[in-house]
Coordinates of C-alpha atoms in Angstrom, one line a residue:
X7 CA -0.4 -0.2 0.0
X8 CA 2.6 2.3 0.9
X9 CA 4.5 1.7 -3.0
X10 CA 1.1 2.9 -4.2
X11 CA 1.1 5.7 -7.1
X12 CA -1.4 7.6 -4.7
X13 CA 1.4 7.5 -2.1
X14 CA 4.5 8.9 -4.7
X15 CA 1.3 11.8 -6.0
X16 CA 1.5 12.6 -1.7
X17 CA 5.2 13.0 -1.3
X18 CA 5.4 14.6 -5.2
X19 CA 2.5 17.1 -3.6
X20 CA 5.1 17.6 0.0
X21 CA 8.2 18.2 -2.2
X22 CA 6.1 20.6 -4.3
X23 CA 4.7 22.7 -1.1
X24 CA 8.6 22.6 0.4
X25 CA 9.9 23.8 -3.0
X26 CA 9.7 27.7 -3.5
X27 CA 10.5 27.5 0.4
X28 CA 13.5 26.2 -0.6
X29 CA 14.1 28.2 -3.4
X30 CA 13.0 31.5 -1.0
X31 CA 15.9 30.9 1.9
X32 CA 18.2 30.4 -1.2
X33 CA 18.1 33.7 -2.4
X34 CA 17.9 34.9 1.3
X35 CA 21.4 33.6 1.4
X36 CA 22.6 35.1 -1.2
X37 CA 25.5 38.2 -1.0
X38 CA 24.2 41.6 -0.8
X39 CA 26.9 43.5 1.3
X40 CA 28.3 43.3 4.8
X41 CA 25.7 45.4 5.8
X42 CA 22.6 43.9 4.3
X43 CA 20.9 42.3 7.5
X44 CA 22.0 44.9 9.6
X45 CA 20.7 47.4 7.6
X46 CA 17.1 46.0 7.7
X47 CA 17.5 45.4 11.4
X48 CA 18.1 49.5 12.2
X49 CA 15.6 50.4 9.8
X50 CA 12.3 49.0 8.5
X51 CA 12.7 45.3 10.4
X52 CA 11.2 47.2 14.0
X53 CA 8.7 49.3 11.9
X54 CA 7.3 46.1 10.1
X55 CA 7.4 44.4 13.4
X56 CA 5.2 47.0 15.3
X57 CA 2.8 47.9 13.0
X58 CA 1.9 43.9 12.3
X59 CA 1.5 43.7 16.0
X60 CA -0.3 46.4 16.8
X61 CA -2.5 45.4 13.7
X62 CA -3.1 41.7 14.6
X63 CA -3.8 42.6 18.0
X64 CA -6.9 45.5 16.8
X65 CA -8.2 43.1 14.3
X66 CA -8.3 40.4 17.0
X67 CA -9.9 42.1 19.4
X68 CA -12.2 43.3 16.8
X69 CA -13.5 39.6 15.9
X70 CA -12.8 38.3 19.2
X71 CA -16.1 40.6 20.2
X72 CA -18.0 40.5 17.3
X73 CA -17.7 37.0 16.5
X74 CA -17.9 35.7 20.0
X75 CA -20.7 37.9 20.7
X76 CA -22.6 36.9 17.7
X77 CA -22.3 33.7 18.2
X78 CA -23.3 33.6 21.9
X79 CA -26.8 35.6 21.1
X80 CA -27.5 32.9 18.3
X81 CA -26.7 30.1 20.1
X82 CA -28.2 30.8 23.2
X83 CA -31.1 32.9 22.4
X84 CA -34.5 33.1 20.8
X85 CA -35.2 36.4 19.2
X86 CA -36.2 38.4 16.3
X87 CA -34.4 37.6 12.8
X88 CA -32.3 35.2 14.8
X89 CA -33.0 32.5 12.4
X90 CA -32.5 34.4 9.2
X91 CA -29.0 36.2 11.1
X92 CA -27.6 32.8 11.6
X93 CA -26.7 32.7 8.4
X94 CA -26.4 36.2 7.5
X95 CA -23.1 36.6 9.4
X96 CA -21.6 34.1 7.5
X97 CA -22.1 36.8 4.1
X98 CA -18.9 38.9 4.4
X99 CA -16.5 36.0 3.8
X100 CA -17.5 36.3 0.8
X101 CA -16.4 40.5 0.8
X102 CA -12.6 40.3 0.2
X103 CA -10.9 43.0 2.8
X104 CA -9.6 45.2 0.5
X105 CA -12.5 45.8 -1.4
X106 CA -14.3 46.8 1.9
X107 CA -11.5 49.2 2.3
X108 CA -12.1 50.5 -1.5
X109 CA -15.8 50.9 -1.2
X110 CA -15.8 52.6 2.7
X111 CA -12.8 54.8 1.3
X112 CA -14.8 56.0 -1.6
X113 CA -17.5 56.8 0.2
X114 CA -15.9 58.3 3.4
X115 CA -12.5 60.0 2.4
X116 CA -11.9 64.2 2.3
X117 CA -13.0 64.2 -1.6
X118 CA -16.2 61.7 -0.7
X119 CA -19.9 62.3 -0.8
X120 CA -20.1 62.4 2.8
X121 CA -17.4 64.8 3.9
X122 CA -18.6 66.9 0.8
X123 CA -22.2 67.0 2.2
X124 CA -21.3 68.0 5.6
X125 CA -19.2 70.6 4.3
X126 CA -21.9 71.7 2.1
X127 CA -24.4 71.3 5.0
X128 CA -22.5 73.1 7.5
X129 CA -20.2 75.6 5.8
X130 CA -16.6 74.3 7.1
X131 CA -13.7 73.8 4.8
X132 CA -11.3 71.5 4.9
X133 CA -8.9 71.3 8.5
X134 CA -12.3 73.6 10.2
X135 CA -13.6 70.0 11.3
X136 CA -12.3 66.5 12.7
X137 CA -13.3 63.4 11.1
X138 CA -12.0 60.1 11.8
X139 CA -9.3 58.7 9.0
X140 CA -10.0 56.4 7.6
X141 CA -6.1 55.3 5.9
X142 CA -5.2 54.9 8.6
X143 CA -4.0 51.8 11.1
X144 CA -7.4 51.3 12.9
X145 CA -9.0 51.9 9.4
X146 CA -7.2 49.0 8.2
X147 CA -8.0 46.9 11.3
X148 CA -11.6 47.7 11.1
X149 CA -12.0 46.6 7.4
X150 CA -10.2 43.4 8.1
X151 CA -12.2 42.7 11.2
X152 CA -15.4 43.3 9.3
X153 CA -14.4 40.6 6.5
X154 CA -12.5 38.3 8.7
X155 CA -14.6 37.9 12.0
X156 CA -17.1 34.6 10.3
X157 CA -13.9 32.8 11.5
X158 CA -14.7 33.2 14.7
X159 CA -18.2 33.6 14.7
X160 CA -18.6 29.9 12.8
X161 CA -16.9 27.8 15.3
X162 CA -17.7 30.0 18.1
X163 CA -21.4 29.2 17.5
X164 CA -20.5 25.8 17.1
X165 CA -18.8 25.7 20.3
X166 CA -21.7 27.3 22.4
X167 CA -24.3 25.2 20.5
X168 CA -23.0 22.0 22.4
X169 CA -22.7 23.5 25.2
X170 CA -23.9 20.7 28.4
X171 CA -26.9 21.7 30.4
X172 CA -25.8 20.0 33.2
X173 CA -22.6 21.4 33.9
X174 CA -24.4 24.7 34.0
X175 CA -26.8 23.6 36.0
X176 CA -24.4 22.1 38.4
X177 CA -22.9 25.4 38.7
X178 CA -25.5 27.4 39.2
X179 CA -26.2 24.9 42.4
X180 CA -23.3 25.8 43.7
X181 CA -24.0 28.9 44.3
X182 CA -22.4 31.0 41.1
X183 CA -24.3 33.9 39.8
X184 CA -25.0 34.0 35.8
X185 CA -21.7 35.9 34.5
X186 CA -19.8 33.3 36.8
X187 CA -20.9 30.3 35.2
X188 CA -20.3 31.6 31.8
X189 CA -16.7 32.6 32.5
X190 CA -15.9 29.6 34.4
X191 CA -18.0 26.6 32.5
X192 CA -18.9 27.7 29.5
X193 CA -16.3 30.0 28.1
X194 CA -14.0 27.0 28.5
X195 CA -15.3 24.7 26.3
X196 CA -15.5 27.3 23.6
X197 CA -12.0 28.8 24.1
X198 CA -10.3 26.4 22.2
X199 CA -12.2 26.7 19.0
X200 CA -12.7 30.8 19.3
X201 CA -8.8 30.9 20.0
X202 CA -8.3 27.7 16.5
X203 CA -10.3 30.9 14.6
X204 CA -8.3 33.9 15.7
X205 CA -5.7 31.6 14.4
X206 CA -6.9 31.8 11.1
X207 CA -7.7 35.3 11.5
X208 CA -4.2 35.9 12.4
X209 CA -2.4 34.4 9.8
X210 CA -5.4 36.1 7.2
X211 CA -3.7 39.5 8.8
X212 CA -0.7 39.1 8.4
X213 CA -1.1 37.6 4.6
X214 CA -3.2 40.9 3.5
X215 CA -1.8 43.0 1.1
X216 CA -4.1 44.8 -0.8
X217 CA -5.9 46.4 2.6
X218 CA -2.5 47.7 3.8
X219 CA -1.0 48.7 0.7
X220 CA -3.6 51.1 0.0
X221 CA -3.7 52.9 3.4
X222 CA -0.2 52.6 3.4
X223 CA 0.3 50.5 6.2
X224 CA 3.6 49.2 6.6
X225 CA 3.2 45.9 7.7
X226 CA 5.8 42.7 6.4
X227 CA 2.9 41.8 3.3
X228 CA 3.6 45.7 2.0
X229 CA 7.3 45.9 2.8
X230 CA 7.8 42.4 1.1
X231 CA 6.4 44.0 -1.9
X232 CA 8.2 46.9 -2.1
X233 CA 11.6 45.6 -1.4
X234 CA 10.8 43.6 -4.5
X235 CA 9.0 45.5 -6.8
X236 CA 9.6 48.8 -6.0
X237 CA 13.8 49.1 -4.5
X238 CA 14.6 45.1 -6.9
X239 CA 16.5 44.0 -3.4
X240 CA 15.8 40.6 -4.1
X241 CA 17.6 39.3 -1.0
X242 CA 15.9 41.6 1.5
X243 CA 12.5 40.8 0.5
X244 CA 13.3 36.9 1.2
X245 CA 14.6 38.1 4.0
X246 CA 11.8 39.9 5.3
X247 CA 9.7 37.0 3.6
X248 CA 11.5 34.5 6.0
X249 CA 10.7 36.3 8.8
X250 CA 7.3 36.7 7.9
X251 CA 7.0 33.1 7.6
X252 CA 8.6 32.2 10.9
X253 CA 6.3 34.6 12.2
X254 CA 3.2 32.6 11.3
X255 CA 4.4 28.9 11.9
X256 CA 5.5 29.9 14.8
X257 CA 2.1 31.1 15.1
X258 CA 0.6 28.0 14.0
X259 CA 3.1 25.4 15.8
X260 CA 1.4 27.4 19.5
X261 CA -2.0 27.2 18.2
X262 CA -1.9 23.7 18.2
X263 CA 0.1 23.1 21.3
X264 CA -2.5 24.9 23.0
X265 CA -5.4 23.1 22.0
X266 CA -3.6 19.7 22.2
X267 CA -3.5 21.1 26.2
X268 CA -6.7 23.1 26.3
X269 CA -9.3 19.9 25.9
X270 CA -12.9 20.0 28.2
X271 CA -15.6 17.5 27.3
X272 CA -19.1 17.1 28.9
X273 CA -20.4 13.7 29.4
X274 CA -23.8 15.2 28.7
X275 CA -25.5 14.6 25.7
X276 CA -28.5 16.7 27.0
X277 CA -27.5 20.0 25.5
X278 CA -28.0 23.8 26.9
X279 CA -32.1 25.1 25.8
X280 CA -32.2 28.4 24.2
X281 CA -34.0 31.0 26.4
X282 CA -36.2 33.4 24.3
X283 CA -35.8 36.7 25.0
X284 CA -38.1 39.7 24.6
X285 CA -38.6 43.3 24.7
X286 CA -35.5 45.4 24.5
X287 CA -33.8 42.5 25.3
X288 CA -34.6 40.7 21.9
X289 CA -34.6 44.1 19.8
X290 CA -31.3 45.1 21.3
X291 CA -30.0 41.0 19.7
X292 CA -31.1 41.8 16.7
X293 CA -29.6 44.9 16.4
X294 CA -26.5 43.2 17.7
X295 CA -26.1 40.7 15.1
X296 CA -27.6 42.9 12.8
X297 CA -24.5 45.5 12.8
X298 CA -21.6 43.2 11.4
X299 CA -24.3 42.7 8.4
X300 CA -24.4 45.4 7.2
X301 CA -21.8 47.3 7.9
X302 CA -19.3 44.3 6.7
X303 CA -21.3 43.1 3.3
X304 CA -24.7 45.1 2.7
X305 CA -23.4 48.8 3.1
X306 CA -20.3 48.0 1.0
X307 CA -22.4 46.7 -1.7
X308 CA -24.6 49.7 -1.6
X309 CA -21.5 51.9 -2.4
X310 CA -20.3 49.8 -4.8
X311 CA -23.4 50.3 -6.5
X312 CA -23.2 53.9 -6.2
X313 CA -19.8 54.0 -7.4
X314 CA -20.3 51.9 -10.2
X315 CA -23.4 53.8 -11.0
X316 CA -22.5 57.0 -11.1
X317 CA -19.8 56.9 -13.2
X318 CA -21.5 55.1 -15.6
X319 CA -19.2 51.6 -16.2
X320 CA -21.6 49.3 -16.2
X321 CA -20.1 48.4 -19.5
X322 CA -16.4 48.5 -19.2
X323 CA -15.5 46.2 -22.5
X324 CA -12.4 44.8 -20.5
X325 CA -14.5 43.5 -17.8
X326 CA -15.4 40.1 -20.1
X327 CA -11.3 39.5 -20.3
X328 CA -10.7 40.6 -16.9
X329 CA -13.3 37.6 -15.8
X330 CA -12.2 35.3 -18.5
X331 CA -8.4 35.5 -17.1
X332 CA -9.2 35.4 -13.3
X333 CA -12.0 32.2 -14.1
X334 CA -9.0 30.8 -16.1
X335 CA -6.5 30.8 -13.5
X336 CA -9.1 29.6 -10.8
X337 CA -10.1 26.8 -12.7
X338 CA -6.3 25.7 -14.0
X339 CA -5.7 25.8 -10.1
X340 CA -8.9 23.4 -9.1
X341 CA -7.9 21.3 -12.2
X342 CA -4.3 20.7 -10.4
X343 CA -5.9 20.9 -6.8
X344 CA -8.8 18.6 -5.8
X345 CA -7.3 15.4 -8.0
X346 CA -4.1 15.6 -6.2
X347 CA -5.9 16.6 -2.7
X348 CA -8.2 13.3 -3.8
X349 CA -4.7 11.2 -4.0
X350 CA -3.2 12.2 -1.4
X351 CA -6.5 12.2 0.7
X352 CA -7.2 8.5 -0.6
X353 CA -3.2 7.5 -0.3
X354 CA -3.8 8.3 4.2
X355 CA -6.3 6.3 4.0
X356 CA -4.7 3.5 2.5
X357 CA -1.6 3.6 4.4
X358 CA -1.4 5.6 7.8
X359 CA 2.2 5.3 8.3
X360 CA 4.1 8.3 9.7
X361 CA 5.7 9.0 6.2
X362 CA 2.5 9.9 4.9
X363 CA 1.0 11.7 8.0
X364 CA 4.5 13.4 7.5
X365 CA 3.5 14.0 3.8
X366 CA -0.6 15.5 4.3
X367 CA 1.1 17.7 7.1
X368 CA 3.5 19.1 5.1
X369 CA 0.7 19.7 2.1
X370 CA -1.2 21.6 4.2
X371 CA 0.7 23.7 5.3
X372 CA 0.7 26.0 2.6
X373 CA -2.4 27.7 3.6
X374 CA -0.3 29.4 6.5
X375 CA 2.0 30.7 4.0
X376 CA 1.4 34.2 2.7
X377 CA 0.8 34.8 -0.3
X378 CA 3.8 37.6 -0.8
X379 CA 5.9 35.0 0.4
X380 CA 4.8 32.1 -2.1
X381 CA 5.6 34.8 -5.3
X382 CA 8.9 35.6 -4.1
X383 CA 9.8 32.4 -3.4
X384 CA 8.5 31.0 -6.8
X385 CA 10.1 33.6 -8.7
X386 CA 12.8 32.5 -7.6
X387 CA 11.9 28.8 -9.0
X388 CA 10.7 30.3 -12.2
X389 CA 14.2 31.9 -12.8
X390 CA 16.0 28.9 -11.8
X391 CA 14.0 26.9 -14.4
X392 CA 13.9 29.6 -17.0
X393 CA 18.0 29.5 -16.6
X394 CA 18.2 26.1 -16.6
X395 CA 15.9 25.4 -19.8
X396 CA 18.2 28.9 -21.6
X397 CA 21.3 26.6 -20.9
X398 CA 20.0 23.7 -22.4
X399 CA 17.8 24.5 -25.4
X400 CA 20.1 28.3 -26.3
X401 CA 16.5 30.3 -26.7
X402 CA 13.8 31.2 -25.0
X403 CA 11.8 30.8 -21.6
X404 CA 9.9 27.3 -20.3
X405 CA 8.0 29.6 -17.2
X406 CA 8.6 33.2 -17.6
X407 CA 5.9 35.1 -19.2
X408 CA 3.5 32.5 -18.6
X409 CA 0.8 31.5 -16.2
X410 CA 2.0 28.3 -14.6
X411 CA 3.4 30.1 -11.5
X412 CA 0.2 31.5 -10.9
X413 CA -1.3 28.4 -10.7
X414 CA 1.3 26.9 -9.2
X415 CA 1.4 29.6 -6.2
X416 CA -2.6 28.9 -6.1
X417 CA -1.9 25.4 -5.7
X418 CA 0.4 25.3 -2.6
X419 CA -1.5 28.0 -1.3
X420 CA -5.3 26.5 -0.8
X421 CA -4.3 23.2 -1.7
X422 CA -5.2 22.4 2.3
X423 CA -9.0 23.8 1.5
X424 CA -9.5 20.6 -0.5
X425 CA -7.4 18.3 1.1
X426 CA -9.0 18.6 4.9
X427 CA -12.4 18.6 3.2
X428 CA -11.4 15.4 1.7
X429 CA -9.9 13.6 4.2
X430 CA -13.2 14.6 6.7
X431 CA -15.4 12.9 4.0
X432 CA -13.3 10.0 3.7
X433 CA -13.3 9.3 7.7
X434 CA -16.9 9.4 7.3
X435 CA -16.8 6.2 5.5
X436 CA -16.7 3.0 6.8
X437 CA -13.4 0.9 6.5
X438 CA -15.4 -2.1 6.0
X439 CA -16.8 -1.3 2.7
X440 CA -13.1 -1.4 1.6
X441 CA -12.7 -4.7 3.4
X442 CA -15.3 -6.0 1.6
X443 CA -14.4 -4.3 -1.6
X444 CA -11.0 -5.9 -1.6
X445 CA -13.0 -9.7 -0.7
X446 CA -14.3 -9.0 -4.1
X447 CA -11.4 -8.7 -6.0
X448 CA -11.3 -4.8 -6.3
X449 CA -7.5 -3.1 -6.9
X450 CA -7.2 0.3 -5.5
X451 CA -7.9 2.2 -8.6
X452 CA -11.6 0.6 -8.9
X453 CA -12.2 0.6 -5.2
X454 CA -11.8 4.5 -5.5
X455 CA -13.9 4.5 -8.9
X456 CA -17.0 2.7 -7.8
X457 CA -17.0 2.9 -3.7
X458 CA -15.7 6.3 -2.5
X459 CA -16.0 8.2 -5.7
X460 CA -20.1 8.2 -5.8
X461 CA -20.1 9.2 -2.3
X462 CA -17.2 11.8 -2.7
X463 CA -18.9 13.7 -5.3
X464 CA -20.9 16.3 -3.3
X465 CA -17.6 16.8 -1.2
X466 CA -15.5 17.0 -4.5
X467 CA -18.0 19.4 -5.8
X468 CA -17.8 21.6 -2.2
X469 CA -13.5 21.0 -2.5
X470 CA -13.7 22.5 -5.7
X471 CA -15.7 25.8 -5.4
X472 CA -14.6 26.5 -2.3
X473 CA -10.7 26.6 -4.1
X474 CA -11.8 28.5 -7.3
X475 CA -13.3 31.2 -4.9
X476 CA -10.4 31.1 -2.8
X477 CA -8.0 31.9 -6.0
X478 CA -10.3 34.6 -7.3
X479 CA -9.5 36.7 -4.3
X480 CA -6.3 36.0 -4.0
X481 CA -3.9 38.9 -4.6
X482 CA -0.6 39.3 -3.7
X483 CA 1.1 36.4 -5.9
X484 CA -1.7 36.9 -8.4
X485 CA 0.2 40.4 -9.0
X486 CA 3.8 39.0 -8.2
X487 CA 3.8 36.2 -10.4
X488 CA 1.0 37.4 -13.0
X489 CA 1.9 37.3 -16.8
X490 CA 2.4 40.8 -18.5
X491 CA -0.7 42.2 -19.6
X492 CA -2.4 39.5 -18.0
X493 CA -4.8 41.4 -15.4
X494 CA -7.4 39.5 -13.0
X495 CA -10.2 41.1 -11.0
X496 CA -8.4 41.3 -7.9
X497 CA -5.5 42.9 -10.0
X498 CA -7.0 45.3 -11.7
X499 CA -9.6 46.6 -8.7
X500 CA -5.9 47.0 -6.7
X501 CA -4.8 48.6 -9.8
X502 CA -7.6 50.6 -9.7
X503 CA -7.6 51.5 -6.4
X504 CA -4.2 52.4 -6.0
X505 CA -4.1 55.5 -8.9
X506 CA -7.2 56.8 -6.8
X507 CA -9.8 55.1 -9.8
X508 CA -12.2 54.1 -6.8
X509 CA -15.3 54.2 -8.9
X510 CA -13.7 52.1 -11.9
X511 CA -12.5 49.4 -9.3
X512 CA -16.0 49.4 -8.2
X513 CA -17.4 46.6 -10.9
X514 CA -14.0 44.7 -10.9
X515 CA -15.1 44.1 -7.0
X516 CA -18.4 43.8 -7.6
X517 CA -17.6 40.6 -9.5
X518 CA -15.3 39.3 -7.0
X519 CA -18.4 39.6 -4.5
X520 CA -20.9 38.2 -6.5
X521 CA -19.1 35.0 -7.4
X522 CA -17.7 34.8 -3.6
X523 CA -21.2 34.4 -2.4
X524 CA -21.3 31.2 -4.3
X525 CA -19.4 29.2 -1.7
X526 CA -21.0 31.1 1.1
X527 CA -24.3 29.8 0.4
X528 CA -23.0 25.9 0.1
X529 CA -21.4 27.1 3.6
X530 CA -24.7 28.9 4.9
X531 CA -26.4 25.1 3.6
X532 CA -24.6 22.7 5.9
X533 CA -24.0 25.6 8.9
X534 CA -28.0 25.1 8.7
X535 CA -27.8 21.5 9.5
X536 CA -25.6 21.3 12.7

């Protein structure tokens, strides 16, 4: 079993994930002068570190309040609109943070309609009144929080919904007041799930490029792009990328360690009942759950529609080409990722060895690698392959100027999205079905085709859809690796926004959101059944 073709696929996928990271290390070790590293340490590194930490801290605090608060209200209480809000709170997942930033900046900036109306109404001029600065670190943290809080909300809601009624009743019988019951009994059970969600949010925050670069916030992602594209310093960009990668991997390790120690179990099968709120409390809960939906999805969509309609850019002839480019890259990534993820998940099922577990872990680690880090590493890989090709063939490039590197980056970055879902689906299939198929003489491929494939088709379709939309929203790797004159919706929206043409950025941004709704609808259907 361990020497099956599926096992070779698993090993190949693991090597493919490691290759750009090894190339990144090789670039970082190239000599750039004796004081290059000291220059980084004394100039940009402290600023990037402090800004990144402040951004992560603000986002973590905000998503905890939004996600845990909404999750607790939906799981523990009955109030007007609860059923609809339970699903609507997931909708901001379809809204990339950089799209939120573009929509709100166009409306709230100094030249935007809101401040223009304020000056017209009051007669004030710029400088005679105070308005919260949109292009700032707190502004970036707010928009990232509105886009990312559903990660915490979904995990917190599920954990609170499964809380034990008997534990809370036992605590109350010992004289604990309700707030202490929540803090000492309910919260410890949900805390591992919330921390797991916060880990995902932190990784996405550190990987974000579009929002922080648009607001000129000096985080590691923006600094890596600036060093590579603006200053042309490959070694400096690679060294900054390694620092960011080390921070992300440390975060993943810490989260897994704490998850191993923080194991809380409930022996009671009876879940806690949902309490009905009445009067002001009921409508207050509705308002609290409605605000993140309005701010994170409804209002940005309306602002984008207004910006597009106001400039008359509904029929941009280039939109079809941008959408076709985006669909091509995302579709190719799906065609690569889903079959390989299925093969790896199947190999793990066939041979449950340490090597296979290691391959699966390495293959799934790509999600923890920020897109800008992958971009820098893959540029080194592409350059090495092209130099070898030119040396052997004497002319031309093999990978440079093609979409292969972009698809490679997508495949490494989002392989875990398909892998984890397919592994979970295979685990739900009884091993006795495999044993029965083998006794009837079925080989590995026939068993996959006739036994597992019919049961896995819904999960495969879901995995393909999720990978497609994640690729659709990926910005930094696409920006670094795309061929010349080959723009995607995300790149076009970023370029328009970078040129302060926010109204023109509205149309591709709306297209991203529209397609992003598809996996959210699929997710909502499964979420309803939990």
